Amino acid sequence: MSDLTEFLLARIAEDEQGAHAIHDRREDRFSEPDMQGIDCACGVPARVLAFCVAARTIIADYDPIEHPTGPLHALAGIWSDHPDFRQEWRP
């Protein structure tokens, strides 16, 4: 696993945990680690969780020979303000 992949998976896990924490603070019934039953009126946590699933799929399907930088660098750019972000990961 590359440093970039590790960075991305760590950020995705943090975002996912944050989405669940929002639900945990609002109602105890939202403590399950999946997207089922999420009916928050704002919709933000559900979108974050859906993004996490999509981003993990992009990472799993990534072919570095076919696309040497493309999709993973685009994903990494989301967290360009994170202290562990490396400038060579800019899209």
C-alpha atoms as a printed R data frame, in Angstrom:
   type eleno elety resid chain resno       x      y       z
1  ATOM     1    CA   MET     A     1   0.000  0.000   0.000
2  ATOM     2    CA   SER     A     2   1.399  3.396  -0.937
3  ATOM     3    CA   ASP     A     3   1.755  6.376   1.373
4  ATOM     4    CA   LEU     A     4  -0.911  8.135  -0.678
5  ATOM     5    CA   THR     A     5  -3.332  5.237  -0.280
6  ATOM     6    CA   GLU     A     6  -2.658  5.081   3.467
7  ATOM     7    CA   PHE     A     7  -3.204  8.836   3.729
8  ATOM     8    CA   LEU     A     8  -6.504  8.617   1.846
9  ATOM     9    CA   LEU     A     9  -7.848  5.673   3.838
10 ATOM    10    CA   ALA     A    10  -6.963  7.404   7.111
11 ATOM    11    CA   ARG     A    11  -8.766 10.610   6.075
12 ATOM    12    CA   ILE     A    12 -11.802  8.646   4.885
13 ATOM    13    CA   ALA     A    13 -11.940  6.801   8.214
14 ATOM    14    CA   GLU     A    14 -11.773 10.124  10.079
15 ATOM    15    CA   ASP     A    15 -14.610 11.573   8.016
16 ATOM    16    CA   GLU     A    16 -16.680  8.438   8.491
17 ATOM    17    CA   GLN     A    17 -16.113  8.524  12.237
18 ATOM    18    CA   GLY     A    18 -17.131 12.183  12.312
19 ATOM    19    CA   ALA     A    19 -20.348 11.452  10.428
20 ATOM    20    CA   HIS     A    20 -21.223  8.733  12.912
21 ATOM    21    CA   ALA     A    21 -20.343 11.000  15.825
22 ATOM    22    CA   ILE     A    22 -22.850 13.601  14.592
23 ATOM    23    CA   HIS     A    23 -25.538 10.942  14.664
24 ATOM    24    CA   ASP     A    24 -24.403  9.622  18.031
25 ATOM    25    CA   ARG     A    25 -24.824 13.107  19.514
26 ATOM    26    CA   ARG     A    26 -28.247 13.650  17.954
27 ATOM    27    CA   GLU     A    27 -29.859 10.285  18.607
28 ATOM    28    CA   ASP     A    28 -28.512  7.042  20.029
29 ATOM    29    CA   ARG     A    29 -30.133  5.019  17.255
30 ATOM    30    CA   PHE     A    30 -27.567  6.334  14.761
31 ATOM    31    CA   SER     A    31 -24.583  4.527  16.254
32 ATOM    32    CA   GLU     A    32 -24.489  1.681  13.719
33 ATOM    33    CA   PRO     A    33 -21.484  1.847  11.341
34 ATOM    34    CA   ASP     A    34 -23.472  1.805   8.110
35 ATOM    35    CA   MET     A    35 -25.769  4.086   6.169
36 ATOM    36    CA   GLN     A    36 -29.006  2.285   6.995
37 ATOM    37    CA   GLY     A    37 -31.488  4.224   9.081
38 ATOM    38    CA   ILE     A    38 -29.830  7.584   8.607
39 ATOM    39    CA   ASP     A    39 -32.628 10.058   8.149
40 ATOM    40    CA   CYS     A    40 -31.069 13.214   9.538
41 ATOM    41    CA   ALA     A    41 -32.933 16.249   8.227
42 ATOM    42    CA   CYS     A    42 -29.730 17.981   7.125
43 ATOM    43    CA   GLY     A    43 -28.563 14.984   5.066
44 ATOM    44    CA   VAL     A    44 -24.890 15.857   5.546
45 ATOM    45    CA   PRO     A    45 -23.844 12.760   7.526
46 ATOM    46    CA   ALA     A    46 -25.485 10.462   4.973
47 ATOM    47    CA   ARG     A    47 -23.664 12.243   2.139
48 ATOM    48    CA   VAL     A    48 -20.358 11.959   4.004
49 ATOM    49    CA   LEU     A    49 -20.899  8.237   4.517
50 ATOM    50    CA   ALA     A    50 -21.863  7.774   0.869
51 ATOM    51    CA   PHE     A    51 -18.706  9.662  -0.141
52 ATOM    52    CA   CYS     A    52 -16.626  7.353   2.076
53 ATOM    53    CA   VAL     A    53 -18.035  4.301   0.301
54 ATOM    54    CA   ALA     A    54 -17.437  5.864  -3.121
55 ATOM    55    CA   ALA     A    55 -13.889  6.948  -2.269
56 ATOM    56    CA   ARG     A    56 -12.985  3.484  -0.976
57 ATOM    57    CA   THR     A    57 -14.345  2.003  -4.214
58 ATOM    58    CA   ILE     A    58 -12.218  4.391  -6.284
59 ATOM    59    CA   ILE     A    59  -9.137  3.426  -4.265
60 ATOM    60    CA   ALA     A    60  -9.882 -0.309  -4.544
61 ATOM    61    CA   ASP     A    61 -10.419 -0.078  -8.320
62 ATOM    62    CA   TYR     A    62  -7.414  2.185  -8.909
63 ATOM    63    CA   ASP     A    63  -4.932  0.986 -11.543
64 ATOM    64    CA   PRO     A    64  -1.638  2.894 -11.219
65 ATOM    65    CA   ILE     A    65  -0.463  1.738 -14.649
66 ATOM    66    CA   GLU     A    66  -3.574  2.970 -16.437
67 ATOM    67    CA   HIS     A    67  -3.892  6.213 -14.406
68 ATOM    68    CA   PRO     A    68  -0.564  7.072 -12.720
69 ATOM    69    CA   THR     A    69  -1.895 10.062 -10.768
70 ATOM    70    CA   GLY     A    70  -5.464 10.942 -11.716
71 ATOM    71    CA   PRO     A    71  -8.154  9.767  -9.323
72 ATOM    72    CA   LEU     A    72  -6.106  9.329  -6.155
73 ATOM    73    CA   HIS     A    73  -4.471 12.729  -6.484
74 ATOM    74    CA   ALA     A    74  -7.897 14.257  -7.084
75 ATOM    75    CA   LEU     A    75  -9.170 12.630  -3.883
76 ATOM    76    CA   ALA     A    76  -6.082 13.700  -1.929
77 ATOM    77    CA   GLY     A    77  -6.667 17.310  -2.940
78 ATOM    78    CA   ILE     A    78  -9.747 17.337  -0.715
79 ATOM    79    CA   TRP     A    79  -7.446 17.158   2.307
80 ATOM    80    CA   SER     A    80  -4.692 19.479   1.021
81 ATOM    81    CA   ASP     A    81  -4.883 21.443   4.282
82 ATOM    82    CA   HIS     A    82  -4.101 18.346   6.384
83 ATOM    83    CA   PRO     A    83  -0.626 18.388   7.993
84 ATOM    84    CA   ASP     A    84   0.234 14.969   6.497
85 ATOM    85    CA   PHE     A    85  -0.632 16.038   2.948
86 ATOM    86    CA   ARG     A    86   2.324 16.086   0.563
87 ATOM    87    CA   GLN     A    87   2.628 18.666  -2.180
88 ATOM    88    CA   GLU     A    88   3.432 15.972  -4.778
89 ATOM    89    CA   TRP     A    89  -0.112 14.655  -4.260
90 ATOM    90    CA   ARG     A    90  -1.700 17.837  -5.630
91 ATOM    91    CA   PRO     A    91  -4.023 17.097  -8.539
